[in-house]
C-alpha atoms as an extended CHARMM CRD file, in Angstrom:
* protein
*
       133  EXT
         1         1  UNK       CA             11.7970000000       -8.7020000000       50.1920000000  PROA      1               0.0000000000
         2         2  UNK       CA             14.1150000000      -10.2570000000       47.6980000000  PROA      2               0.0000000000
         3         3  UNK       CA             11.4080000000      -12.6160000000       46.5180000000  PROA      3               0.0000000000
         4         4  UNK       CA              8.9700000000       -9.7410000000       45.9580000000  PROA      4               0.0000000000
         5         5  UNK       CA             11.6100000000       -7.9270000000       43.9140000000  PROA      5               0.0000000000
         6         6  UNK       CA             12.1710000000      -11.0090000000       41.7190000000  PROA      6               0.0000000000
         7         7  UNK       CA              8.4260000000      -11.4380000000       41.1700000000  PROA      7               0.0000000000
         8         8  UNK       CA              8.1500000000       -7.7800000000       40.1770000000  PROA      8               0.0000000000
         9         9  UNK       CA             11.1130000000       -8.1360000000       37.8420000000  PROA      9               0.0000000000
        10        10  UNK       CA              9.6310000000      -11.2150000000       36.2160000000  PROA      10              0.0000000000
        11        11  UNK       CA              6.2290000000       -9.5500000000       35.8920000000  PROA      11              0.0000000000
        12        12  UNK       CA              7.7650000000       -6.4810000000       34.2950000000  PROA      12              0.0000000000
        13        13  UNK       CA              9.7680000000       -8.6330000000       31.8880000000  PROA      13              0.0000000000
        14        14  UNK       CA              6.6320000000      -10.5500000000       30.8650000000  PROA      14              0.0000000000
        15        15  UNK       CA              4.6800000000       -7.3470000000       30.3920000000  PROA      15              0.0000000000
        16        16  UNK       CA              7.3240000000       -5.7200000000       28.2090000000  PROA      16              0.0000000000
        17        17  UNK       CA              8.0050000000       -8.7740000000       26.0750000000  PROA      17              0.0000000000
        18        18  UNK       CA              4.4640000000       -9.9580000000       25.4110000000  PROA      18              0.0000000000
        19        19  UNK       CA              4.4860000000       -8.8760000000       21.7470000000  PROA      19              0.0000000000
        20        20  UNK       CA              2.9780000000       -5.4210000000       21.8620000000  PROA      20              0.0000000000
        21        21  UNK       CA              4.6290000000       -2.5420000000       20.0310000000  PROA      21              0.0000000000
        22        22  UNK       CA              3.4490000000       -0.1160000000       22.7300000000  PROA      22              0.0000000000
        23        23  UNK       CA              3.3850000000        2.6200000000       20.1020000000  PROA      23              0.0000000000
        24        24  UNK       CA              7.1670000000        2.8550000000       20.0740000000  PROA      24              0.0000000000
        25        25  UNK       CA              7.9440000000        0.4540000000       17.2420000000  PROA      25              0.0000000000
        26        26  UNK       CA              8.4290000000        1.6320000000       13.6930000000  PROA      26              0.0000000000
        27        27  UNK       CA              5.1920000000        1.2760000000       11.7700000000  PROA      27              0.0000000000
        28        28  UNK       CA              5.6880000000        0.8300000000        8.0460000000  PROA      28              0.0000000000
        29        29  UNK       CA              3.2110000000        3.3900000000        6.8010000000  PROA      29              0.0000000000
        30        30  UNK       CA              4.0900000000        2.6980000000        3.1570000000  PROA      30              0.0000000000
        31        31  UNK       CA              3.2300000000       -0.9870000000        3.5810000000  PROA      31              0.0000000000
        32        32  UNK       CA             -0.0560000000        0.0190000000        5.1920000000  PROA      32              0.0000000000
        33        33  UNK       CA             -0.6740000000        2.3830000000        2.2760000000  PROA      33              0.0000000000
        34        34  UNK       CA              0.0330000000       -0.3950000000       -0.2200000000  PROA      34              0.0000000000
        35        35  UNK       CA             -2.3840000000       -2.7490000000        1.5480000000  PROA      35              0.0000000000
        36        36  UNK       CA             -5.0380000000       -0.0360000000        1.3930000000  PROA      36              0.0000000000
        37        37  UNK       CA             -4.4980000000        0.2740000000       -2.3790000000  PROA      37              0.0000000000
        38        38  UNK       CA             -5.2030000000       -3.4400000000       -2.7830000000  PROA      38              0.0000000000
        39        39  UNK       CA             -8.5640000000       -2.9300000000       -1.0500000000  PROA      39              0.0000000000
        40        40  UNK       CA             -9.4240000000        0.3640000000       -2.7870000000  PROA      40              0.0000000000
        41        41  UNK       CA            -11.2330000000       -1.1770000000       -5.7520000000  PROA      41              0.0000000000
        42        42  UNK       CA            -13.7370000000       -2.8660000000       -3.4530000000  PROA      42              0.0000000000
        43        43  UNK       CA            -14.8300000000        0.5270000000       -2.0670000000  PROA      43              0.0000000000
        44        44  UNK       CA            -17.8020000000        1.5590000000       -4.2090000000  PROA      44              0.0000000000
        45        45  UNK       CA            -19.2090000000        4.6060000000       -2.3730000000  PROA      45              0.0000000000
        46        46  UNK       CA            -17.6320000000        7.8140000000       -3.6870000000  PROA      46              0.0000000000
        47        47  UNK       CA            -17.3040000000        9.4740000000       -0.2670000000  PROA      47              0.0000000000
        48        48  UNK       CA            -15.6310000000        6.4580000000        1.3220000000  PROA      48              0.0000000000
        49        49  UNK       CA            -13.3750000000        6.0060000000       -1.6900000000  PROA      49              0.0000000000
        50        50  UNK       CA            -12.2930000000        9.6690000000       -1.6220000000  PROA      50              0.0000000000
        51        51  UNK       CA            -11.5350000000        9.4230000000        2.0980000000  PROA      51              0.0000000000
        52        52  UNK       CA             -9.5330000000        6.2280000000        1.5530000000  PROA      52              0.0000000000
        53        53  UNK       CA             -7.5810000000        7.8550000000       -1.2870000000  PROA      53              0.0000000000
        54        54  UNK       CA             -6.6960000000       10.7840000000        1.0000000000  PROA      54              0.0000000000
        55        55  UNK       CA             -5.6050000000        8.3540000000        3.7020000000  PROA      55              0.0000000000
        56        56  UNK       CA             -3.3810000000        6.4290000000        1.2700000000  PROA      56              0.0000000000
        57        57  UNK       CA             -1.6590000000        9.6240000000        0.1450000000  PROA      57              0.0000000000
        58        58  UNK       CA             -1.2510000000       10.8230000000        3.7460000000  PROA      58              0.0000000000
        59        59  UNK       CA              0.2670000000        7.5110000000        4.8830000000  PROA      59              0.0000000000
        60        60  UNK       CA              3.1150000000        7.5430000000        2.3570000000  PROA      60              0.0000000000
        61        61  UNK       CA              3.0190000000       10.7150000000        0.2220000000  PROA      61              0.0000000000
        62        62  UNK       CA              6.1530000000        9.9200000000       -1.7840000000  PROA      62              0.0000000000
        63        63  UNK       CA              5.5090000000        6.1960000000       -2.1950000000  PROA      63              0.0000000000
        64        64  UNK       CA              4.2340000000        4.2340000000       -5.1540000000  PROA      64              0.0000000000
        65        65  UNK       CA              0.7740000000        3.8860000000       -3.6100000000  PROA      65              0.0000000000
        66        66  UNK       CA              0.3130000000        7.6530000000       -3.4110000000  PROA      66              0.0000000000
        67        67  UNK       CA              1.3880000000        8.0870000000       -7.0260000000  PROA      67              0.0000000000
        68        68  UNK       CA             -1.0260000000        5.3340000000       -8.0380000000  PROA      68              0.0000000000
        69        69  UNK       CA             -3.9000000000        7.1630000000       -6.3200000000  PROA      69              0.0000000000
        70        70  UNK       CA             -2.8730000000       10.4510000000       -7.9440000000  PROA      70              0.0000000000
        71        71  UNK       CA             -2.9100000000        8.6490000000      -11.2990000000  PROA      71              0.0000000000
        72        72  UNK       CA             -6.4150000000        7.3650000000      -10.5920000000  PROA      72              0.0000000000
        73        73  UNK       CA             -7.5510000000       10.8820000000       -9.7700000000  PROA      73              0.0000000000
        74        74  UNK       CA             -5.9850000000       12.2970000000      -12.9470000000  PROA      74              0.0000000000
        75        75  UNK       CA             -7.5780000000        9.5750000000      -15.0410000000  PROA      75              0.0000000000
        76        76  UNK       CA            -10.9440000000       10.2250000000      -13.4090000000  PROA      76              0.0000000000
        77        77  UNK       CA            -10.6000000000       13.9340000000      -14.2810000000  PROA      77              0.0000000000
        78        78  UNK       CA             -9.8030000000       13.1440000000      -17.9230000000  PROA      78              0.0000000000
        79        79  UNK       CA             -6.0370000000       13.7600000000      -17.7970000000  PROA      79              0.0000000000
        80        80  UNK       CA             -4.8710000000       10.5510000000      -19.4800000000  PROA      80              0.0000000000
        81        81  UNK       CA             -1.3920000000       11.8960000000      -20.2860000000  PROA      81              0.0000000000
        82        82  UNK       CA             -0.8430000000       12.9240000000      -16.6680000000  PROA      82              0.0000000000
        83        83  UNK       CA             -2.1930000000        9.5820000000      -15.4710000000  PROA      83              0.0000000000
        84        84  UNK       CA              0.2270000000        7.6990000000      -17.7640000000  PROA      84              0.0000000000
        85        85  UNK       CA              3.1740000000        9.6150000000      -16.3230000000  PROA      85              0.0000000000
        86        86  UNK       CA              1.9720000000        9.1900000000      -12.7540000000  PROA      86              0.0000000000
        87        87  UNK       CA              1.3510000000        5.4480000000      -13.1230000000  PROA      87              0.0000000000
        88        88  UNK       CA              4.8690000000        5.0800000000      -14.5290000000  PROA      88              0.0000000000
        89        89  UNK       CA              6.2360000000        6.9670000000      -11.5040000000  PROA      89              0.0000000000
        90        90  UNK       CA              4.2430000000        4.6980000000       -9.1760000000  PROA      90              0.0000000000
        91        91  UNK       CA              5.7320000000        1.6460000000      -10.8890000000  PROA      91              0.0000000000
        92        92  UNK       CA              9.2580000000        3.0580000000      -10.7040000000  PROA      92              0.0000000000
        93        93  UNK       CA              8.8110000000        3.5400000000       -6.9490000000  PROA      93              0.0000000000
        94        94  UNK       CA              7.0650000000        0.2120000000       -6.3370000000  PROA      94              0.0000000000
        95        95  UNK       CA              7.1210000000       -2.2800000000       -9.1820000000  PROA      95              0.0000000000
        96        96  UNK       CA              4.9590000000       -4.7190000000       -7.2480000000  PROA      96              0.0000000000
        97        97  UNK       CA              1.7410000000       -2.6840000000       -7.5650000000  PROA      97              0.0000000000
        98        98  UNK       CA             -0.3900000000       -4.7480000000       -9.9620000000  PROA      98              0.0000000000
        99        99  UNK       CA             -3.0860000000       -2.0730000000       -9.9710000000  PROA      99              0.0000000000
       100       100  UNK       CA             -0.6570000000        0.4970000000      -11.3970000000  PROA      100             0.0000000000
       101       101  UNK       CA              0.5660000000       -1.9450000000      -14.0620000000  PROA      101             0.0000000000
       102       102  UNK       CA             -3.0150000000       -2.8410000000      -15.0000000000  PROA      102             0.0000000000
       103       103  UNK       CA             -4.2690000000        0.7200000000      -15.2330000000  PROA      103             0.0000000000
       104       104  UNK       CA             -1.1770000000        1.7950000000      -17.1780000000  PROA      104             0.0000000000
       105       105  UNK       CA             -1.7360000000       -1.1240000000      -19.5480000000  PROA      105             0.0000000000
       106       106  UNK       CA             -5.3700000000       -0.1740000000      -20.1120000000  PROA      106             0.0000000000
       107       107  UNK       CA             -4.4200000000        3.4370000000      -20.8690000000  PROA      107             0.0000000000
       108       108  UNK       CA             -1.6790000000        2.3160000000      -23.2520000000  PROA      108             0.0000000000
       109       109  UNK       CA             -4.1060000000       -0.0230000000      -25.0030000000  PROA      109             0.0000000000
       110       110  UNK       CA             -6.5800000000        2.8300000000      -25.3700000000  PROA      110             0.0000000000
       111       111  UNK       CA             -3.8990000000        5.0090000000      -26.9470000000  PROA      111             0.0000000000
       112       112  UNK       CA             -2.9930000000        2.3380000000      -29.5160000000  PROA      112             0.0000000000
       113       113  UNK       CA              0.2420000000        1.0430000000      -27.9580000000  PROA      113             0.0000000000
       114       114  UNK       CA             -0.7890000000       -2.6040000000      -27.8930000000  PROA      114             0.0000000000
       115       115  UNK       CA              2.6830000000       -4.1430000000      -27.5210000000  PROA      115             0.0000000000
       116       116  UNK       CA              3.6040000000       -2.0020000000      -24.5190000000  PROA      116             0.0000000000
       117       117  UNK       CA              0.1000000000       -2.4480000000      -23.1020000000  PROA      117             0.0000000000
       118       118  UNK       CA              0.4100000000       -6.2400000000      -23.2760000000  PROA      118             0.0000000000
       119       119  UNK       CA              3.5120000000       -6.1450000000      -21.0810000000  PROA      119             0.0000000000
       120       120  UNK       CA              1.8780000000       -3.9300000000      -18.4580000000  PROA      120             0.0000000000
       121       121  UNK       CA             -1.3960000000       -5.8540000000      -18.5060000000  PROA      121             0.0000000000
       122       122  UNK       CA              0.5090000000       -9.0950000000      -17.9930000000  PROA      122             0.0000000000
       123       123  UNK       CA              2.2860000000       -7.5680000000      -14.9940000000  PROA      123             0.0000000000
       124       124  UNK       CA             -1.0960000000       -6.3150000000      -13.8160000000  PROA      124             0.0000000000
       125       125  UNK       CA             -2.2730000000       -9.9100000000      -13.5670000000  PROA      125             0.0000000000
       126       126  UNK       CA             -0.0510000000      -10.2710000000      -10.4840000000  PROA      126             0.0000000000
       127       127  UNK       CA             -3.1090000000       -9.0110000000       -8.6290000000  PROA      127             0.0000000000
       128       128  UNK       CA             -6.6890000000       -9.2360000000       -9.8280000000  PROA      128             0.0000000000
       129       129  UNK       CA             -7.7490000000      -10.3860000000      -13.2880000000  PROA      129             0.0000000000
       130       130  UNK       CA             -9.4910000000       -7.0270000000      -13.8690000000  PROA      130             0.0000000000
       131       131  UNK       CA             -7.5040000000       -4.1220000000      -12.3730000000  PROA      131             0.0000000000
       132       132  UNK       CA            -10.5910000000       -1.9030000000      -12.2520000000  PROA      132             0.0000000000
       133       133  UNK       CA            -12.9230000000       -4.2370000000      -10.4020000000  PROA      133             0.0000000000
């Protein structure tokens, strides 16, 4: 009987410690959101892109990734001033988003602020060479 109990104990220990989160561990939704932003530019179909943007915002609504997506949406709708502000907010929340730096730099360049744009575009090179591809 004692041997059966030890085998059960050992089996239970192995099962619990085999590396699964079992749904109880803390999932970093903001990190998942940030990873999704890095893949967003490769999504070309409008429907899939819109769904992915919604998912990014839902994962971490107050994070830098969500503000980046909101900036993209504003820029797409012609609100460059709103997009500038929103990209800056995204960068203040997460300075390691090269997409936000790149898009901010391109908007600044378009508005004639070449010196400030150069700084942001350089930071944007942390990621892809072209932030919109």
